[in-house]
Amino acid sequence: MRSKWIGVLVIAALAGTMWTLGGGSPAQAQKVTTIRMVWQGEANELKLYQGLVSKFEQSHPDIKVKLETVVASSDPEYFQKVQVIAASGDYPDVIYGHYSWFPAALAKHFLLDMDPYLAKAGLSKSAYFPTAIQQFSDHGKLYALPRETSSIALYYNADMFKQAGLKTPNEYYAAGQWTWNTFLTVAKKLTRDSNGKSADQPGFNPNAIVQWGTVAPVNMPFGLFPVVYSFGGDVLDPTNTSCRLDRPAAVRGITFLQDLILKQHAGILPSQAQQTNLFANGKIGMMASGYWDIVVTGSAIKTFAWDVAPLPKGTIQSTRVATGAYAIPAKAPHPDQAWTLIRFLSQPDNTMELAHLGLIIPALRAAALSPQFLAPGKVPLHRKVFVDALAYGRLDPRTTHWAEMVDTLGSEMDLVWTGQKSPAAATGEACSKINALLQH
Amino acid sequence: MTPRARREALTGFLLILPWGLGFLAFTAGPMAISLGLSLTKWDILTAPQYVGLANFANLWRDPLFWTALRNTLAYTLLTVPLSLAGSLTLALLLNRRVPAVSVFRALFYLPELMPTVATAIIWTWLLNTHFGLLNYLLSRLGLPPVAWLESTTWALPSLVLMGLWTIGGNRMLIFLAGLQGIPEELHEAAALDGASRGRRLWHVTLPLLSPVIFFNLVLGVIASFQVFTPAYIVTNGGPADSTLVYVLYLYRNGFQYFQMGYAAAMAWVMLVLLLAFTWVQFRLMQRWVYYEGGATPG
């Protein structure tokens, strides 16, 4: 009995010691301010940031930085983590965030206005791509300093084009012929069944396809929205209060995609293509995607030559642009030190180090247009198309109901791609649901 | 109470104190808070506002809530009987005295040890419309390919199929333990009386195993109501909400739609539903579960 009690006492004593040890340290940190930065990054980015932070701490001995790296496989998962941190009331000093979370953070006055800091630092917004500034601005005030930007362009298997005797998308583009109609013709010629027949030949068997012309750009939202935009359509009206996907232009774009999949059999659904990384395995001719895929998919390509080209043109040349940025919560304990860190991370040289990992386009114009970034001669040769696309690309509509809107629309679109609903009926239904959401 | 008994009781309480504190802090506490939150509108970024029972009223009118509930019930109705039958059959097979039976037991148990996310991804390959093993087998039989994960008809059954991957896991282990607890002499006596293998199974094994079957049934229903991972990883609720299960919709409301109060209300509705299901099962149990000695707990 007695020995049991001794055991309990020993544990209690140990716990007590650890308690005192843990509580003791902040007292010494009188002069040094510790700031916390919540961000998302993969292994290489983490290594880079750790290096940047120690460099920062050397040049700013009065500030210590605690990096809180969220390892999340998707953006929604990252925001879930950020939200939980926000809910706890334990505000970090710097939050890195993407476009999709911003409307809600803005509507709830969650972020600090950065204009005074920009003015004090003599920093001009025009140093950044206009869409990047626009994405994080409200009533002319900037609420997050853009870090990177991205646009959607078209990846293609150059060897597959050569073998089929086709001009490449870049050649069509240079000749002013790179339209969705050309895209469809090319996609059909590249689609092959197990007998080697292409989708535009008689006797083609759509149940035995072994090579696809393209991934059907129907991913939500980065596949579908660029197509809608380039057919002259809109997702929401300019005030972001009503849905416009049921207007004729958007419906034409969606009908084009439905035909591509169901009638022409030249497009594979993105989910099926991703499961086995079909593009990297040389089974797909074209794939619309963002800059990040140069590293994510490009590094997996071993057996063929590939490149990138602008998206085809509909009634207009368009695409989708999205941005990520550093923000300071309005209730951050150390906003000044947070700004100092953001300033440091946003310096051209530090931004370039991040850009060299290959996942992002710097939002800083000079950096993105520099020869070091555009890497002439490096695969993919036409990587500048991503940067050029920033000039004509569009931002997603800004709504606090973003996630719900995308899910609602996606559910209706699923029925279009399987042929269970017509584009007109599906967009009509989606719009009435989305309108109800937006007025909510 | 004698002093000694009191001392022992005190020691006992002290020993479970860490667990008790953990339970209060990490289970009971959050539950109480979530009950409070279910009466509020809370976007997480700003303070919650009290809205009374509005969340529950909105649930009643929310078509996606009913879709999610229907999908979850369908999933449960398919998964629970199939997996119980599968686990029981496996347990019966692995309870026989054959060479290397422990190797087989380990092999069948293995899927349980694999991370759900990894198995989910393997299943997306098996179920791939164009390159999947399942459609290859169908094509060998001269059947057309099925768009398993892209069809509103087949997506939910595909998730059920994935769930059956672990029939050799913990459930089977519990059955196996139950089977080994059945006294050998009952089988011998029945065999002496001329009972066939099938009759021994029906009249000896199953009645004596019925408490274990009941245990697995109750836990199986609760677990299948909470299905989340395959629907989240493999289909993300699609196509067209055909695999939008209850917990996935709850998660979306809480963490993606800025409606944590609504999500809390959903959680409490699920708790009430599960309590009702379990109560019904306990009522029905008295008709078919046999306890040695005639005692029926609960």
XYZ file of C-alpha atoms in Angstrom, chain A residues 89-433:
345
model
C -8.692 33.364 -29.712
C -4.976 32.602 -29.719
C -4.196 34.824 -32.696
C -0.947 34.362 -34.572
C 0.862 37.496 -35.770
C 1.209 36.416 -39.393
C -1.131 34.206 -41.377
C -0.332 33.030 -44.845
C -3.555 32.520 -46.762
C -5.082 31.872 -50.154
C -7.811 33.609 -52.055
C -10.639 31.286 -50.986
C -10.529 32.142 -47.315
C -10.139 35.854 -47.814
C -13.765 36.915 -48.479
C -14.915 35.483 -45.171
C -11.947 36.895 -43.247
C -12.640 40.278 -44.797
C -16.370 40.242 -44.147
C -15.710 39.442 -40.490
C -13.095 42.223 -40.128
C -10.591 39.592 -39.190
C -7.572 41.173 -40.890
C -5.543 44.322 -40.352
C -5.546 47.107 -42.960
C -2.011 47.169 -44.379
C -2.135 50.530 -46.146
C -0.502 52.480 -43.264
C 2.394 50.013 -43.210
C 2.804 50.187 -46.985
C 2.844 53.982 -46.818
C 5.408 54.030 -44.022
C 7.657 51.596 -45.880
C 7.254 53.569 -49.102
C 6.046 50.437 -50.822
C 3.977 50.848 -53.969
C 1.102 48.509 -54.771
C 1.996 48.824 -58.443
C 5.059 46.674 -57.822
C 2.627 43.764 -57.693
C 0.419 42.224 -60.356
C -2.888 44.150 -60.345
C -5.006 41.015 -59.861
C -2.951 40.084 -56.820
C -3.626 43.470 -55.234
C -7.265 43.343 -56.280
C -7.714 39.911 -54.706
C -6.820 41.159 -51.242
C -8.232 44.679 -51.413
C -11.518 46.040 -50.208
C -12.677 49.625 -50.744
C -9.183 50.462 -51.931
C -7.434 49.155 -48.837
C -5.050 46.230 -48.891
C -5.539 43.526 -46.250
C -2.783 41.087 -47.196
C 0.543 41.430 -48.961
C 0.558 39.125 -52.005
C 3.233 36.450 -51.997
C 2.496 34.451 -55.125
C 0.080 34.211 -57.949
C -0.942 31.515 -60.383
C -2.890 31.152 -63.574
C -4.281 28.206 -65.465
C -2.643 27.222 -68.745
C -2.479 24.109 -70.891
C 0.107 21.359 -70.461
C 0.674 19.192 -73.495
C 2.563 16.084 -74.496
C 4.708 17.427 -77.342
C 5.785 13.963 -78.513
C 2.180 12.856 -78.878
C 1.458 15.885 -81.064
C 4.522 15.163 -83.184
C 3.617 11.497 -83.666
C 0.106 12.453 -84.757
C 1.579 14.963 -87.217
C -0.190 17.878 -85.534
C 0.939 21.446 -85.001
C 1.550 22.173 -81.320
C -0.844 24.401 -79.345
C 1.852 27.098 -79.260
C 2.106 26.995 -83.065
C -1.673 27.249 -83.380
C -1.616 30.101 -80.875
C 1.076 31.983 -82.778
C -1.029 31.611 -85.925
C -4.078 32.968 -84.094
C -5.904 29.640 -84.509
C -5.837 28.312 -80.963
C -9.600 28.222 -80.309
C -11.766 25.712 -78.471
C -12.815 24.351 -81.878
C -9.191 23.666 -82.801
C -8.728 22.176 -79.334
C -11.628 19.784 -79.973
C -10.324 18.748 -83.413
C -6.883 18.094 -81.984
C -8.238 16.253 -78.941
C -10.227 13.910 -81.180
C -7.205 13.131 -83.305
C -5.140 12.329 -80.198
C -7.777 10.043 -78.653
C -7.128 6.404 -79.594
C -8.890 3.115 -78.944
C -7.159 -0.236 -78.501
C -7.179 -0.770 -82.284
C -5.320 2.481 -82.860
C -8.367 4.271 -84.305
C -8.729 7.928 -83.370
C -11.978 9.462 -82.129
C -12.654 11.137 -85.487
C -12.422 7.878 -87.456
C -15.308 5.522 -88.247
C -15.297 2.331 -86.200
C -13.725 4.058 -83.173
C -14.674 2.152 -79.990
C -15.345 4.569 -77.087
C -15.432 1.655 -74.606
C -11.831 0.703 -75.299
C -9.959 4.022 -75.177
C -6.276 3.702 -74.314
C -5.173 7.288 -74.987
C -7.111 10.511 -74.437
C -6.800 13.810 -76.241
C -7.289 15.784 -73.066
C -8.323 15.808 -69.459
C -11.785 17.376 -69.635
C -11.309 20.728 -67.872
C -14.206 20.240 -65.484
C -12.368 20.380 -62.130
C -14.054 22.693 -59.673
C -13.219 25.497 -59.920
C -9.933 25.756 -61.844
C -10.999 23.674 -64.834
C -14.550 24.790 -65.359
C -14.330 28.514 -64.590
C -11.663 29.369 -67.207
C -13.819 27.695 -69.865
C -16.884 29.645 -68.742
C -14.881 32.877 -68.797
C -13.437 32.300 -72.242
C -16.858 31.512 -73.696
C -17.777 35.002 -72.500
C -19.699 33.812 -69.456
C -19.644 34.754 -65.789
C -20.049 32.824 -62.578
C -21.670 35.659 -60.627
C -22.778 39.173 -61.526
C -20.368 42.081 -60.847
C -21.870 42.679 -57.397
C -21.505 38.977 -56.515
C -25.134 38.769 -55.468
C -26.614 36.606 -58.204
C -25.589 33.608 -60.262
C -24.985 33.983 -63.982
C -24.038 30.460 -64.959
C -27.459 29.919 -66.481
C -26.879 32.704 -69.039
C -26.382 31.540 -72.662
C -22.602 32.151 -72.839
C -21.829 30.059 -69.749
C -24.249 27.354 -70.881
C -22.472 27.234 -74.265
C -19.155 26.642 -72.503
C -20.591 23.888 -70.335
C -22.307 22.278 -73.330
C -18.968 22.271 -75.154
C -17.430 20.334 -72.244
C -20.334 17.888 -72.030
C -20.003 17.144 -75.751
C -16.239 16.775 -75.413
C -16.779 14.017 -72.851
C -19.965 12.270 -73.931
C -20.350 12.854 -77.673
C -16.755 13.146 -78.859
C -15.210 10.840 -76.244
C -12.055 12.950 -76.393
C -11.870 14.013 -72.738
C -11.303 11.878 -69.644
C -12.733 12.999 -66.295
C -10.090 14.607 -64.029
C -10.713 12.141 -61.180
C -9.981 9.189 -63.467
C -6.895 10.856 -64.893
C -5.484 11.760 -61.486
C -5.915 8.310 -59.991
C -3.190 6.871 -62.148
C -1.346 10.085 -63.038
C -2.258 9.457 -66.663
C -0.745 12.626 -68.097
C 2.679 11.935 -66.625
C 2.398 8.381 -67.906
C 1.986 9.601 -71.470
C -1.645 8.568 -71.962
C -3.119 12.056 -72.308
C -2.417 14.768 -74.846
C -3.461 17.929 -72.987
C -4.296 19.028 -69.469
C -5.345 22.436 -68.152
C -3.683 23.175 -64.841
C -1.816 25.690 -62.729
C 1.843 26.637 -62.511
C 2.420 24.254 -59.586
C 2.044 21.253 -61.902
C 5.391 22.082 -63.523
C 6.887 20.566 -60.383
C 4.072 18.279 -59.215
C 3.371 16.561 -62.530
C 6.367 17.701 -64.570
C 8.877 16.048 -62.256
C 7.067 12.732 -62.791
C 7.389 12.922 -66.569
C 10.343 10.790 -67.677
C 9.539 9.475 -71.120
C 8.393 12.313 -73.364
C 8.880 15.971 -74.256
C 6.241 18.343 -72.915
C 5.482 22.032 -72.819
C 2.834 24.542 -71.813
C 0.638 26.806 -73.939
C -2.130 29.346 -73.320
C -5.653 28.031 -72.883
C -7.645 28.035 -76.131
C -9.678 31.103 -76.936
C -13.451 31.183 -76.999
C -15.147 34.487 -77.664
C -12.309 35.965 -75.581
C -8.893 34.869 -74.389
C -9.245 34.203 -70.672
C -8.246 32.081 -67.727
C -8.478 32.020 -63.957
C -6.001 33.714 -61.636
C -5.542 33.049 -57.941
C -3.198 34.462 -55.331
C -1.739 33.768 -51.914
C -0.636 36.380 -49.392
C 0.633 37.201 -45.927
C -1.871 38.829 -43.604
C -1.907 40.129 -40.043
C -4.984 39.359 -37.919
C -6.628 42.525 -36.609
C -6.171 41.137 -33.107
C -2.572 40.011 -33.562
C -0.542 40.736 -30.400
C 2.497 42.148 -32.268
C 1.383 43.690 -35.572
C 4.491 45.860 -36.010
C 6.909 42.979 -35.655
C 4.622 40.912 -37.890
C 4.901 43.538 -40.595
C 8.699 43.583 -40.236
C 8.746 39.844 -40.890
C 6.359 40.106 -43.847
C 8.511 42.870 -45.319
C 11.573 40.677 -44.965
C 9.953 37.603 -46.527
C 8.632 39.722 -49.406
C 12.015 41.145 -50.393
C 12.776 40.274 -54.023
C 15.734 38.026 -53.156
C 13.792 36.039 -50.572
C 10.775 35.769 -52.872
C 13.054 34.496 -55.617
C 14.414 31.770 -53.357
C 10.870 30.531 -52.874
C 10.131 30.864 -56.579
C 13.149 28.696 -57.376
C 11.440 25.765 -55.683
C 9.153 25.967 -58.680
C 5.704 25.942 -57.092
C 4.815 29.625 -57.300
C 4.945 32.672 -59.515
C 6.082 35.683 -57.440
C 3.349 38.278 -57.082
C 6.098 40.875 -57.308
C 6.130 41.842 -60.974
C 9.833 42.528 -61.306
C 10.635 39.125 -59.825
C 8.171 37.242 -62.042
C 9.432 38.953 -65.202
C 13.115 38.538 -64.379
C 15.184 36.207 -66.567
C 16.180 34.217 -63.459
C 12.550 33.352 -62.911
C 11.546 32.784 -66.528
C 14.571 30.483 -66.922
C 15.001 30.574 -70.682
C 15.877 27.211 -72.178
C 14.492 25.251 -69.260
C 11.590 22.805 -69.595
C 8.822 23.781 -70.069
C 10.107 26.189 -72.692
C 6.975 28.337 -72.780
C 6.600 28.755 -69.025
C 6.120 32.481 -69.567
C 2.543 31.770 -70.714
C 1.585 31.513 -67.042
C 2.911 35.005 -66.403
C 1.394 36.408 -69.612
C -1.965 34.934 -68.621
C -1.990 37.136 -65.511
C -2.771 40.043 -67.849
C -6.036 38.575 -69.132
C -6.969 36.121 -66.360
C -9.854 36.703 -63.983
C -10.204 36.322 -60.242
C -12.865 34.120 -58.720
C -15.997 35.968 -57.645
C -15.717 37.177 -54.076
C -18.301 35.655 -51.786
C -18.287 34.428 -48.218
C -20.277 31.437 -49.488
C -17.450 30.344 -51.767
C -17.006 26.758 -50.531
C -20.718 26.094 -50.394
C -21.208 27.609 -53.837
C -18.481 25.440 -55.361
C -19.931 22.288 -53.771
C -23.475 23.157 -54.886
C -22.388 23.845 -58.434
C -20.140 20.776 -58.498
C -23.025 18.493 -57.543
C -25.139 19.766 -60.438
C -22.216 19.622 -62.871
C -21.555 15.966 -61.966
C -24.921 15.165 -63.502
C -23.987 17.049 -66.660
C -20.776 15.085 -67.159
C -22.627 11.776 -66.794
C -25.363 12.933 -69.156
C -28.101 12.752 -66.532
C -28.931 16.449 -66.914
C -28.697 19.012 -69.672
C -26.367 21.977 -69.110
C -29.345 24.339 -69.214
C -31.326 22.390 -66.613
C -28.302 21.870 -64.346
C -27.139 25.478 -64.412
C -30.734 26.643 -63.865
C -31.004 24.448 -60.791
C -27.517 25.401 -59.574
C -28.241 29.104 -59.985
C -31.470 28.983 -58.044
C -29.658 27.240 -55.180
